[in-house]
Amino acid sequence: MIYLCRHGQTFHNREGRMQGQTESDLTPLGRAQAAAMGDLLFDLVRRDPPADWRIVASPLRRARHTAETIGARLGLPVEFEDRLLEISVGDWSNRLRDEVKRETPALLTDPEWAFKSPNGERYEDIMGRVSAWLAEQAPESERRLIVVIGQDIPQDAIFRLSNGQIDRLSCAPVAEPA
């Protein structure tokens, strides 16, 4: 089983900037989202011995801080894995999403837009590195992973990947911090 978590909201997210592999810190909301993920995961994994679970994260600061918040709640250390780095968006890094979309209108309807950035990573590049990492993990029946990465999914949910199924588990913070 894998619980897949997106890092909490960053200042770049809030501004509508494309991050890729650039750094941006968590906002107060992002820190609250990380804590909410930790609370939900605590409830989900406490049935198993904590030693059975591993937390693995992208080494980027936003994923690292989110994973460390979850790890503190669960009493687990965090491992960092370069192959789980977010997609490189090349020349689009740090640019406003709306600005890039205005310059390249075809992206508005292209579900694979992130893989088409100038000097960025392609789908095959990311699948190669993530697949290689996943192949090294325990088989599905023994797998107990919490993975924190940057991805294009909501920051108020965790996704459970188990037995070929994907379940969305909501974990929105009670209120946005000031």
Tab-separated table of N, CA and C in Angstrom:
chain	number	residue	atom	x	y	z
A	1	MET	N	0.849	-1.175	0.000
A	1	MET	CA	0.000	0.000	0.000
A	1	MET	C	0.894	1.237	0.000
A	2	ILE	N	0.457	2.221	-0.721
A	2	ILE	CA	1.143	3.515	-0.738
A	2	ILE	C	0.113	4.589	-0.430
A	3	TYR	N	0.456	5.462	0.505
A	3	TYR	CA	-0.308	6.686	0.700
A	3	TYR	C	0.496	7.779	0.018
A	4	LEU	N	-0.097	8.380	-1.003
A	4	LEU	CA	0.577	9.395	-1.805
A	4	LEU	C	0.091	10.773	-1.388
A	5	CYS	N	1.027	11.612	-0.980
A	5	CYS	CA	0.702	12.951	-0.481
A	5	CYS	C	1.401	14.008	-1.328
A	6	ARG	N	0.709	15.060	-1.622
A	6	ARG	CA	1.337	16.213	-2.237
A	6	ARG	C	1.800	17.122	-1.108
A	7	HIS	N	2.906	17.792	-1.326
A	7	HIS	CA	3.375	18.757	-0.334
A	7	HIS	C	2.299	19.810	-0.086
A	8	GLY	N	2.364	20.457	1.072
A	8	GLY	CA	1.425	21.533	1.378
A	8	GLY	C	1.619	22.731	0.456
A	9	GLN	N	0.650	23.624	0.474
A	9	GLN	CA	0.701	24.815	-0.375
A	9	GLN	C	1.981	25.615	-0.124
A	10	THR	N	2.581	26.092	-1.216
A	10	THR	CA	3.772	26.935	-1.118
A	10	THR	C	3.415	28.357	-1.545
A	11	PHE	N	4.357	29.255	-1.321
A	11	PHE	CA	4.146	30.636	-1.773
A	11	PHE	C	4.037	30.685	-3.295
A	12	HIS	N	4.812	29.854	-4.003
A	12	HIS	CA	4.697	29.784	-5.464
A	12	HIS	C	3.309	29.291	-5.875
A	13	ASN	N	2.792	28.266	-5.189
A	13	ASN	CA	1.437	27.788	-5.499
A	13	ASN	C	0.439	28.926	-5.358
A	14	ARG	N	0.535	29.632	-4.251
A	14	ARG	CA	-0.418	30.698	-3.960
A	14	ARG	C	-0.348	31.803	-4.998
A	15	GLU	N	0.847	32.066	-5.514
A	15	GLU	CA	1.034	33.117	-6.519
A	15	GLU	C	0.730	32.639	-7.934
A	16	GLY	N	0.522	31.332	-8.097
A	16	GLY	CA	0.279	30.793	-9.428
A	16	GLY	C	1.552	30.616	-10.230
A	17	ARG	N	2.678	30.433	-9.554
A	17	ARG	CA	3.968	30.248	-10.225
A	17	ARG	C	4.245	28.769	-10.454
A	18	MET	N	4.962	28.505	-11.516
A	18	MET	CA	5.387	27.142	-11.823
A	18	MET	C	6.678	26.876	-11.060
A	19	GLN	N	6.672	25.837	-10.265
A	19	GLN	CA	7.822	25.556	-9.413
A	19	GLN	C	8.817	24.617	-10.062
A	20	GLY	N	8.321	23.494	-10.561
A	20	GLY	CA	9.242	22.483	-11.039
A	20	GLY	C	10.166	22.066	-9.913
A	21	GLN	N	11.451	22.124	-10.147
A	21	GLN	CA	12.416	21.716	-9.139
A	21	GLN	C	13.020	22.901	-8.396
A	22	THR	N	12.400	24.080	-8.514
A	22	THR	CA	12.860	25.228	-7.745
A	22	THR	C	12.252	25.173	-6.341
A	23	GLU	N	12.836	25.905	-5.427
A	23	GLU	CA	12.398	25.879	-4.034
A	23	GLU	C	11.371	26.978	-3.758
A	24	SER	N	10.428	26.669	-2.902
A	24	SER	CA	9.457	27.628	-2.392
A	24	SER	C	8.950	27.071	-1.065
A	25	ASP	N	8.900	27.923	-0.060
A	25	ASP	CA	8.506	27.481	1.280
A	25	ASP	C	7.002	27.301	1.406
A	26	LEU	N	6.613	26.512	2.400
A	26	LEU	CA	5.200	26.323	2.705
A	26	LEU	C	4.611	27.607	3.276
A	27	THR	N	3.385	27.900	2.885
A	27	THR	CA	2.635	29.010	3.464
A	27	THR	C	2.055	28.529	4.806
A	28	PRO	N	1.453	29.422	5.598
A	28	PRO	CA	0.754	28.954	6.801
A	28	PRO	C	-0.297	27.892	6.471
A	29	LEU	N	-1.026	28.073	5.362
A	29	LEU	CA	-1.992	27.061	4.950
A	29	LEU	C	-1.273	25.753	4.620
A	30	GLY	N	-0.148	25.828	3.954
A	30	GLY	CA	0.619	24.633	3.613
A	30	GLY	C	1.078	23.869	4.841
A	31	ARG	N	1.478	24.588	5.876
A	31	ARG	CA	1.870	23.929	7.127
A	31	ARG	C	0.656	23.269	7.783
A	32	ALA	N	-0.499	23.935	7.707
A	32	ALA	CA	-1.731	23.343	8.256
A	32	ALA	C	-2.142	22.111	7.448
A	33	GLN	N	-1.970	22.160	6.129
A	33	GLN	CA	-2.283	21.001	5.298
A	33	GLN	C	-1.383	19.818	5.660
A	34	ALA	N	-0.104	20.081	5.874
A	34	ALA	CA	0.828	19.019	6.261
A	34	ALA	C	0.407	18.404	7.587
A	35	ALA	N	0.011	19.241	8.535
A	35	ALA	CA	-0.449	18.727	9.837
A	35	ALA	C	-1.723	17.902	9.677
A	36	ALA	N	-2.635	18.344	8.808
A	36	ALA	CA	-3.875	17.593	8.572
A	36	ALA	C	-3.567	16.238	7.935
A	37	MET	N	-2.597	16.195	7.025
A	37	MET	CA	-2.189	14.918	6.436
A	37	MET	C	-1.631	14.001	7.523
A	38	GLY	N	-0.808	14.558	8.393
A	38	GLY	CA	-0.247	13.770	9.486
A	38	GLY	C	-1.324	13.200	10.390
A	39	ASP	N	-2.332	14.011	10.703
A	39	ASP	CA	-3.433	13.531	11.556
A	39	ASP	C	-4.205	12.396	10.885
A	40	LEU	N	-4.523	12.574	9.601
A	40	LEU	CA	-5.257	11.532	8.895
A	40	LEU	C	-4.426	10.253	8.803
A	41	LEU	N	-3.165	10.392	8.457
A	41	LEU	CA	-2.314	9.207	8.340
A	41	LEU	C	-2.133	8.511	9.684
A	42	PHE	N	-2.078	9.279	10.750
A	42	PHE	CA	-1.985	8.677	12.081
A	42	PHE	C	-3.178	7.744	12.301
A	43	ASP	N	-4.367	8.226	11.949
A	43	ASP	CA	-5.575	7.406	12.102
A	43	ASP	C	-5.557	6.183	11.178
A	44	LEU	N	-5.013	6.347	9.976
A	44	LEU	CA	-5.032	5.266	8.995
A	44	LEU	C	-4.014	4.170	9.281
A	45	VAL	N	-2.848	4.528	9.790
A	45	VAL	CA	-1.774	3.528	9.924
A	45	VAL	C	-1.588	3.010	11.345
A	46	ARG	N	-2.303	3.540	12.310
A	46	ARG	CA	-2.070	3.112	13.694
A	46	ARG	C	-2.467	1.660	13.940
A	47	ARG	N	-3.217	1.077	13.027
A	47	ARG	CA	-3.591	-0.330	13.169
A	47	ARG	C	-2.385	-1.245	12.936
A	48	ASP	N	-1.412	-0.743	12.173
A	48	ASP	CA	-0.193	-1.503	11.892
A	48	ASP	C	0.911	-1.037	12.836
A	49	PRO	N	1.875	-1.890	13.143
A	49	PRO	CA	3.015	-1.420	13.939
A	49	PRO	C	3.740	-0.305	13.185
A	50	PRO	N	4.089	0.801	13.862
A	50	PRO	CA	4.743	1.924	13.182
A	50	PRO	C	6.004	1.511	12.421
A	51	ALA	N	6.720	0.513	12.940
A	51	ALA	CA	7.959	0.095	12.294
A	51	ALA	C	7.711	-0.477	10.897
A	52	ASP	N	6.477	-0.875	10.601
A	52	ASP	CA	6.165	-1.421	9.283
A	52	ASP	C	6.098	-0.342	8.206
A	53	TRP	N	5.980	0.915	8.602
A	53	TRP	CA	5.782	2.015	7.651
A	53	TRP	C	7.072	2.780	7.412
A	54	ARG	N	7.205	3.265	6.177
A	54	ARG	CA	8.319	4.153	5.812
A	54	ARG	C	7.735	5.416	5.188
A	55	ILE	N	8.385	6.533	5.470
A	55	ILE	CA	8.030	7.792	4.817
A	55	ILE	C	9.192	8.151	3.913
A	56	VAL	N	8.889	8.366	2.632
A	56	VAL	CA	9.908	8.706	1.644
A	56	VAL	C	9.430	9.961	0.921
A	57	ALA	N	10.351	10.915	0.723
A	57	ALA	CA	9.953	12.187	0.120
A	57	ALA	C	10.985	12.692	-0.875
A	58	SER	N	10.503	13.522	-1.759
A	58	SER	CA	11.388	14.313	-2.605
A	58	SER	C	12.254	15.163	-1.669
A	59	PRO	N	13.506	15.422	-2.035
A	59	PRO	CA	14.363	16.225	-1.162
A	59	PRO	C	14.087	17.728	-1.219
A	60	LEU	N	13.199	18.161	-2.090
A	60	LEU	CA	12.908	19.598	-2.142
A	60	LEU	C	12.266	20.049	-0.843
A	61	ARG	N	12.575	21.260	-0.441
A	61	ARG	CA	12.189	21.788	0.868
A	61	ARG	C	10.701	21.636	1.160
A	62	ARG	N	9.838	21.908	0.205
A	62	ARG	CA	8.390	21.842	0.448
A	62	ARG	C	7.942	20.416	0.749
A	63	ALA	N	8.476	19.437	0.023
A	63	ALA	CA	8.144	18.038	0.287
A	63	ALA	C	8.805	17.575	1.583
A	64	ARG	N	10.031	18.011	1.794
A	64	ARG	CA	10.761	17.636	3.013
A	64	ARG	C	10.019	18.115	4.252
A	65	HIS	N	9.595	19.387	4.269
A	65	HIS	CA	8.891	19.930	5.432
A	65	HIS	C	7.543	19.239	5.648
A	66	THR	N	6.842	18.948	4.560
A	66	THR	CA	5.567	18.235	4.678
A	66	THR	C	5.801	16.843	5.254
A	67	ALA	N	6.788	16.132	4.712
A	67	ALA	CA	7.086	14.771	5.179
A	67	ALA	C	7.557	14.776	6.631
A	68	GLU	N	8.346	15.753	7.013
A	68	GLU	CA	8.826	15.819	8.401
A	68	GLU	C	7.677	16.095	9.371
A	69	THR	N	6.711	16.883	8.945
A	69	THR	CA	5.529	17.127	9.779
A	69	THR	C	4.740	15.822	9.958
A	70	ILE	N	4.563	15.089	8.875
A	70	ILE	CA	3.872	13.799	8.948
A	70	ILE	C	4.674	12.837	9.817
A	71	GLY	N	5.980	12.789	9.587
A	71	GLY	CA	6.845	11.895	10.357
A	71	GLY	C	6.810	12.178	11.845
A	72	ALA	N	6.778	13.467	12.205
A	72	ALA	CA	6.709	13.826	13.628
A	72	ALA	C	5.403	13.318	14.239
A	73	ARG	N	4.319	13.417	13.506
A	73	ARG	CA	3.018	12.952	14.012
A	73	ARG	C	2.996	11.433	14.191
A	74	LEU	N	3.684	10.730	13.276
A	74	LEU	CA	3.673	9.269	13.305
A	74	LEU	C	4.842	8.683	14.090
A	75	GLY	N	5.796	9.525	14.480
A	75	GLY	CA	6.972	9.023	15.171
A	75	GLY	C	7.890	8.228	14.260
A	76	LEU	N	7.957	8.630	12.981
A	76	LEU	CA	8.774	7.917	11.999
A	76	LEU	C	9.806	8.849	11.370
A	77	PRO	N	10.987	8.324	11.070
A	77	PRO	CA	11.972	9.130	10.347
A	77	PRO	C	11.562	9.264	8.883
A	78	VAL	N	12.146	10.233	8.199
A	78	VAL	CA	11.847	10.465	6.790
A	78	VAL	C	13.094	10.161	5.970
A	79	GLU	N	12.901	9.437	4.892
A	79	GLU	CA	13.965	9.175	3.925
A	79	GLU	C	13.752	10.114	2.739
A	80	PHE	N	14.848	10.516	2.110
A	80	PHE	CA	14.744	11.400	0.945
A	80	PHE	C	15.293	10.689	-0.283
A	81	GLU	N	14.609	10.862	-1.387
A	81	GLU	CA	14.951	10.142	-2.611
A	81	GLU	C	14.937	11.098	-3.798
A	82	ASP	N	16.100	11.289	-4.423
A	82	ASP	CA	16.209	12.195	-5.566
A	82	ASP	C	15.322	11.788	-6.742
A	83	ARG	N	15.082	10.488	-6.905
A	83	ARG	CA	14.258	10.050	-8.039
A	83	ARG	C	12.796	10.455	-7.877
A	84	LEU	N	12.423	10.940	-6.692
A	84	LEU	CA	11.058	11.418	-6.472
A	84	LEU	C	10.947	12.937	-6.638
A	85	LEU	N	12.009	13.557	-7.144
A	85	LEU	CA	11.953	14.992	-7.408
A	85	LEU	C	10.788	15.318	-8.341
A	86	GLU	N	10.245	16.504	-8.170
A	86	GLU	CA	9.185	16.981	-9.030
A	86	GLU	C	9.691	17.104	-10.464
A	87	ILE	N	8.779	17.194	-11.388
A	87	ILE	CA	9.138	17.387	-12.790
A	87	ILE	C	9.899	18.710	-12.946
A	88	SER	N	10.924	18.679	-13.760
A	88	SER	CA	11.603	19.932	-14.110
A	88	SER	C	10.789	20.586	-15.219
A	89	VAL	N	10.369	21.822	-14.996
A	89	VAL	CA	9.629	22.542	-16.027
A	89	VAL	C	10.533	23.499	-16.787
A	90	GLY	N	11.834	23.271	-16.692
A	90	GLY	CA	12.811	23.983	-17.511
A	90	GLY	C	12.647	25.486	-17.488
A	91	ASP	N	12.504	26.058	-18.679
A	91	ASP	CA	12.430	27.520	-18.826
A	91	ASP	C	11.184	28.131	-18.203
A	92	TRP	N	10.221	27.306	-17.846
A	92	TRP	CA	9.004	27.832	-17.226
A	92	TRP	C	9.143	27.981	-15.706
A	93	SER	N	10.240	27.513	-15.138
A	93	SER	CA	10.431	27.607	-13.687
A	93	SER	C	10.291	29.038	-13.204
A	94	ASN	N	9.543	29.197	-12.125
A	94	ASN	CA	9.294	30.488	-11.460
A	94	ASN	C	8.404	31.441	-12.252
A	95	ARG	N	7.924	31.033	-13.403
A	95	ARG	CA	7.045	31.904	-14.188
A	95	ARG	C	5.597	31.691	-13.772
A	96	LEU	N	4.786	32.703	-13.949
A	96	LEU	CA	3.357	32.596	-13.650
A	96	LEU	C	2.685	31.664	-14.658
A	97	ARG	N	1.850	30.765	-14.154
A	97	ARG	CA	1.138	29.830	-15.037
A	97	ARG	C	0.322	30.570	-16.096
A	98	ASP	N	-0.397	31.603	-15.673
A	98	ASP	CA	-1.241	32.352	-16.609
A	98	ASP	C	-0.409	32.982	-17.718
A	99	GLU	N	0.765	33.462	-17.371
A	99	GLU	CA	1.664	34.075	-18.364
A	99	GLU	C	2.094	33.028	-19.404
A	100	VAL	N	2.483	31.854	-18.938
A	100	VAL	CA	2.905	30.785	-19.846
A	100	VAL	C	1.731	30.363	-20.725
A	101	LYS	N	0.552	30.253	-20.153
A	101	LYS	CA	-0.622	29.838	-20.928
A	101	LYS	C	-1.019	30.892	-21.955
A	102	ARG	N	-0.841	32.177	-21.627
A	102	ARG	CA	-1.135	33.241	-22.608
A	102	ARG	C	-0.176	33.146	-23.793
A	103	GLU	N	1.080	32.841	-23.514
A	103	GLU	CA	2.084	32.743	-24.571
A	103	GLU	C	1.917	31.475	-25.405
A	104	THR	N	1.338	30.435	-24.806
A	104	THR	CA	1.186	29.146	-25.479
A	104	THR	C	-0.242	28.666	-25.261
A	105	PRO	N	-1.225	29.254	-25.961
A	105	PRO	CA	-2.639	28.939	-25.728
A	105	PRO	C	-2.996	27.467	-25.893
A	106	ALA	N	-2.256	26.731	-26.707
A	106	ALA	CA	-2.568	25.308	-26.911
A	106	ALA	C	-2.448	24.520	-25.605
A	107	LEU	N	-1.699	25.032	-24.657
A	107	LEU	CA	-1.524	24.340	-23.382
A	107	LEU	C	-2.822	24.264	-22.584
A	108	LEU	N	-3.734	25.200	-22.828
A	108	LEU	CA	-4.982	25.247	-22.063
A	108	LEU	C	-5.797	23.971	-22.208
A	109	THR	N	-5.679	23.306	-23.336
A	109	THR	CA	-6.469	22.102	-23.574
A	109	THR	C	-5.618	20.828	-23.630
A	110	ASP	N	-4.329	20.962	-23.342
A	110	ASP	CA	-3.417	19.826	-23.443
A	110	ASP	C	-3.188	19.195	-22.073
A	111	PRO	N	-3.681	17.981	-21.836
A	111	PRO	CA	-3.504	17.355	-20.521
A	111	PRO	C	-2.045	17.024	-20.211
A	112	GLU	N	-1.197	17.029	-21.199
A	112	GLU	CA	0.220	16.721	-20.988
A	112	GLU	C	1.094	17.966	-21.072
A	113	TRP	N	0.512	19.124	-20.780
A	113	TRP	CA	1.223	20.397	-20.934
A	113	TRP	C	2.534	20.444	-20.147
A	114	ALA	N	2.579	19.868	-18.964
A	114	ALA	CA	3.772	19.966	-18.114
A	114	ALA	C	4.982	19.282	-18.740
A	115	PHE	N	4.755	18.338	-19.629
A	115	PHE	CA	5.856	17.610	-20.252
A	115	PHE	C	6.367	18.302	-21.512
A	116	LYS	N	5.883	19.497	-21.782
A	116	LYS	CA	6.240	20.185	-23.019
A	116	LYS	C	6.975	21.492	-22.769
A	117	SER	N	7.509	21.669	-21.588
A	117	SER	CA	8.226	22.904	-21.286
A	117	SER	C	9.591	22.902	-21.970
A	118	PRO	N	10.009	24.057	-22.471
A	118	PRO	CA	11.335	24.131	-23.088
A	118	PRO	C	12.417	23.789	-22.057
A	119	ASN	N	13.284	22.866	-22.416
A	119	ASN	CA	14.388	22.419	-21.559
A	119	ASN	C	13.924	21.728	-20.285
A	120	GLY	N	12.699	21.242	-20.276
A	120	GLY	CA	12.173	20.527	-19.116
A	120	GLY	C	12.187	19.031	-19.337
A	121	GLU	N	11.700	18.312	-18.344
A	121	GLU	CA	11.661	16.854	-18.421
A	121	GLU	C	10.467	16.384	-19.237
A	122	ARG	N	10.621	15.250	-19.847
A	122	ARG	CA	9.562	14.609	-20.606
A	122	ARG	C	8.969	13.475	-19.777
A	123	TYR	N	7.826	13.015	-20.177
A	123	TYR	CA	7.119	11.943	-19.489
A	123	TYR	C	8.021	10.725	-19.285
A	124	GLU	N	8.718	10.339	-20.323
A	124	GLU	CA	9.573	9.158	-20.263
A	124	GLU	C	10.668	9.318	-19.211
A	125	ASP	N	11.204	10.540	-19.075
A	125	ASP	CA	12.261	10.797	-18.085
A	125	ASP	C	11.734	10.536	-16.669
A	126	ILE	N	10.581	11.090	-16.384
A	126	ILE	CA	10.005	10.964	-15.041
A	126	ILE	C	9.583	9.527	-14.774
A	127	MET	N	8.927	8.913	-15.730
A	127	MET	CA	8.497	7.524	-15.546
A	127	MET	C	9.701	6.608	-15.344
A	128	GLY	N	10.785	6.884	-16.031
A	128	GLY	CA	11.978	6.069	-15.881
A	128	GLY	C	12.528	6.115	-14.474
A	129	ARG	N	12.655	7.331	-13.926
A	129	ARG	CA	13.257	7.430	-12.590
A	129	ARG	C	12.307	6.957	-11.490
A	130	VAL	N	11.023	7.272	-11.602
A	130	VAL	CA	10.065	6.848	-10.582
A	130	VAL	C	9.830	5.333	-10.659
A	131	SER	N	9.733	4.799	-11.858
A	131	SER	CA	9.539	3.353	-12.012
A	131	SER	C	10.722	2.572	-11.461
A	132	ALA	N	11.930	3.075	-11.703
A	132	ALA	CA	13.122	2.399	-11.171
A	132	ALA	C	13.084	2.377	-9.646
A	133	TRP	N	12.693	3.493	-9.029
A	133	TRP	CA	12.597	3.541	-7.567
A	133	TRP	C	11.523	2.569	-7.069
A	134	LEU	N	10.365	2.603	-7.703
A	134	LEU	CA	9.255	1.751	-7.280
A	134	LEU	C	9.606	0.262	-7.407
A	135	ALA	N	10.356	-0.094	-8.439
A	135	ALA	CA	10.752	-1.493	-8.635
A	135	ALA	C	11.626	-2.006	-7.490
A	136	GLU	N	12.288	-1.104	-6.782
A	136	GLU	CA	13.155	-1.486	-5.665
A	136	GLU	C	12.388	-1.664	-4.352
A	137	GLN	N	11.120	-1.312	-4.332
A	137	GLN	CA	10.341	-1.367	-3.099
A	137	GLN	C	9.779	-2.770	-2.879
A	138	ALA	N	9.330	-3.004	-1.663
A	138	ALA	CA	8.739	-4.299	-1.311
A	138	ALA	C	7.553	-4.589	-2.222
A	139	PRO	N	7.219	-5.863	-2.409
A	139	PRO	CA	6.046	-6.189	-3.224
A	139	PRO	C	4.771	-5.615	-2.603
A	140	GLU	N	3.765	-5.467	-3.428
A	140	GLU	CA	2.498	-4.829	-3.020
A	140	GLU	C	1.975	-5.364	-1.684
A	141	SER	N	1.979	-6.653	-1.498
A	141	SER	CA	1.399	-7.222	-0.277
A	141	SER	C	2.169	-6.834	0.984
A	142	GLU	N	3.423	-6.462	0.846
A	142	GLU	CA	4.260	-6.089	1.996
A	142	GLU	C	4.541	-4.590	2.060
A	143	ARG	N	4.132	-3.855	1.069
A	143	ARG	CA	4.489	-2.449	0.944
A	143	ARG	C	3.712	-1.589	1.927
A	144	ARG	N	4.426	-0.764	2.686
A	144	ARG	CA	3.835	0.183	3.635
A	144	ARG	C	4.583	1.498	3.479
A	145	LEU	N	4.192	2.286	2.471
A	145	LEU	CA	4.899	3.519	2.147
A	145	LEU	C	3.990	4.732	2.247
A	146	ILE	N	4.551	5.801	2.763
A	146	ILE	CA	3.936	7.121	2.701
A	146	ILE	C	4.905	7.945	1.863
A	147	VAL	N	4.453	8.426	0.723
A	147	VAL	CA	5.319	9.109	-0.225
A	147	VAL	C	4.849	10.552	-0.370
A	148	VAL	N	5.785	11.498	-0.199
A	148	VAL	CA	5.465	12.922	-0.308
A	148	VAL	C	6.244	13.503	-1.479
A	149	ILE	N	5.499	13.973	-2.473
A	149	ILE	CA	6.113	14.536	-3.669
A	149	ILE	C	5.303	15.726	-4.145
A	150	GLY	N	5.825	16.392	-5.143
A	150	GLY	CA	5.075	17.437	-5.830
A	150	GLY	C	4.355	16.782	-6.986
A	151	GLN	N	3.115	17.053	-7.132
A	151	GLN	CA	2.318	16.450	-8.194
A	151	GLN	C	1.142	17.358	-8.481
A	152	ASP	N	0.480	17.098	-9.548
A	152	ASP	CA	-0.634	17.948	-9.945
A	152	ASP	C	-1.951	17.377	-9.416
A	153	ILE	N	-2.024	17.248	-8.086
A	153	ILE	CA	-3.245	16.796	-7.429
A	153	ILE	C	-3.529	17.752	-6.283
A	154	PRO	N	-4.686	17.686	-5.682
A	154	PRO	CA	-5.027	18.617	-4.603
A	154	PRO	C	-4.109	18.491	-3.386
A	155	GLN	N	-4.005	19.583	-2.656
A	155	GLN	CA	-3.196	19.589	-1.437
A	155	GLN	C	-4.050	19.340	-0.200
A	156	ASP	N	-5.302	19.009	-0.397
A	156	ASP	CA	-6.188	18.755	0.739
A	156	ASP	C	-6.656	17.306	0.754
A	157	ALA	N	-5.814	16.426	0.187
A	157	ALA	CA	-6.189	15.018	0.113
A	157	ALA	C	-4.941	14.146	0.098
A	158	ILE	N	-5.144	12.905	0.463
A	158	ILE	CA	-4.136	11.861	0.353
A	158	ILE	C	-4.746	10.810	-0.562
A	159	PHE	N	-3.911	10.173	-1.359
A	159	PHE	CA	-4.398	9.124	-2.232
A	159	PHE	C	-3.838	7.787	-1.775
A	160	ARG	N	-4.728	6.819	-1.596
A	160	ARG	CA	-4.325	5.472	-1.201
A	160	ARG	C	-4.260	4.628	-2.465
A	161	LEU	N	-3.084	4.074	-2.737
A	161	LEU	CA	-2.869	3.198	-3.875
A	161	LEU	C	-2.702	1.788	-3.335
A	162	SER	N	-3.667	0.939	-3.615
A	162	SER	CA	-3.633	-0.414	-3.073
A	162	SER	C	-4.399	-1.365	-3.981
A	163	ASN	N	-3.770	-2.482	-4.315
A	163	ASN	CA	-4.409	-3.519	-5.121
A	163	ASN	C	-5.023	-2.974	-6.408
A	164	GLY	N	-4.312	-2.089	-7.089
A	164	GLY	CA	-4.784	-1.535	-8.348
A	164	GLY	C	-5.883	-0.496	-8.219
A	165	GLN	N	-6.224	-0.115	-7.006
A	165	GLN	CA	-7.267	0.891	-6.751
A	165	GLN	C	-6.621	2.193	-6.283
A	166	ILE	N	-7.268	3.300	-6.580
A	166	ILE	CA	-6.856	4.602	-6.071
A	166	ILE	C	-8.048	5.208	-5.358
A	167	ASP	N	-7.862	5.532	-4.084
A	167	ASP	CA	-8.919	6.159	-3.292
A	167	ASP	C	-8.451	7.520	-2.836
A	168	ARG	N	-9.328	8.520	-2.972
A	168	ARG	CA	-9.036	9.879	-2.497
A	168	ARG	C	-9.564	10.020	-1.084
A	169	LEU	N	-8.689	10.436	-0.155
A	169	LEU	CA	-9.064	10.616	1.244
A	169	LEU	C	-8.878	12.088	1.591
A	170	SER	N	-9.939	12.762	1.890
A	170	SER	CA	-9.886	14.194	2.186
A	170	SER	C	-9.219	14.446	3.537
A	171	CYS	N	-8.413	15.494	3.590
A	171	CYS	CA	-7.765	15.859	4.867
A	171	CYS	C	-7.548	17.365	4.931
A	172	ALA	N	-8.552	18.125	4.564
A	172	ALA	CA	-8.455	19.578	4.613
A	172	ALA	C	-8.302	20.043	6.046
A	173	PRO	N	-7.426	21.046	6.278
A	173	PRO	CA	-7.316	21.580	7.631
A	173	PRO	C	-8.643	22.218	8.067
A	174	VAL	N	-8.861	22.254	9.343
A	174	VAL	CA	-10.112	22.786	9.885
A	174	VAL	C	-10.325	24.230	9.440
A	175	ALA	N	-9.287	25.043	9.522
A	175	ALA	CA	-9.382	26.445	9.097
A	175	ALA	C	-8.030	26.905	8.608
A	176	GLU	N	-8.023	27.839	7.672
A	176	GLU	CA	-6.761	28.384	7.177
A	176	GLU	C	-6.171	29.304	8.229
A	177	PRO	N	-4.891	29.082	8.592
A	177	PRO	CA	-4.252	29.953	9.577
A	177	PRO	C	-4.069	31.364	9.052
A	178	ALA	N	-3.982	32.289	9.959
A	178	ALA	CA	-3.778	33.688	9.562
A	178	ALA	C	-2.351	33.908	9.121
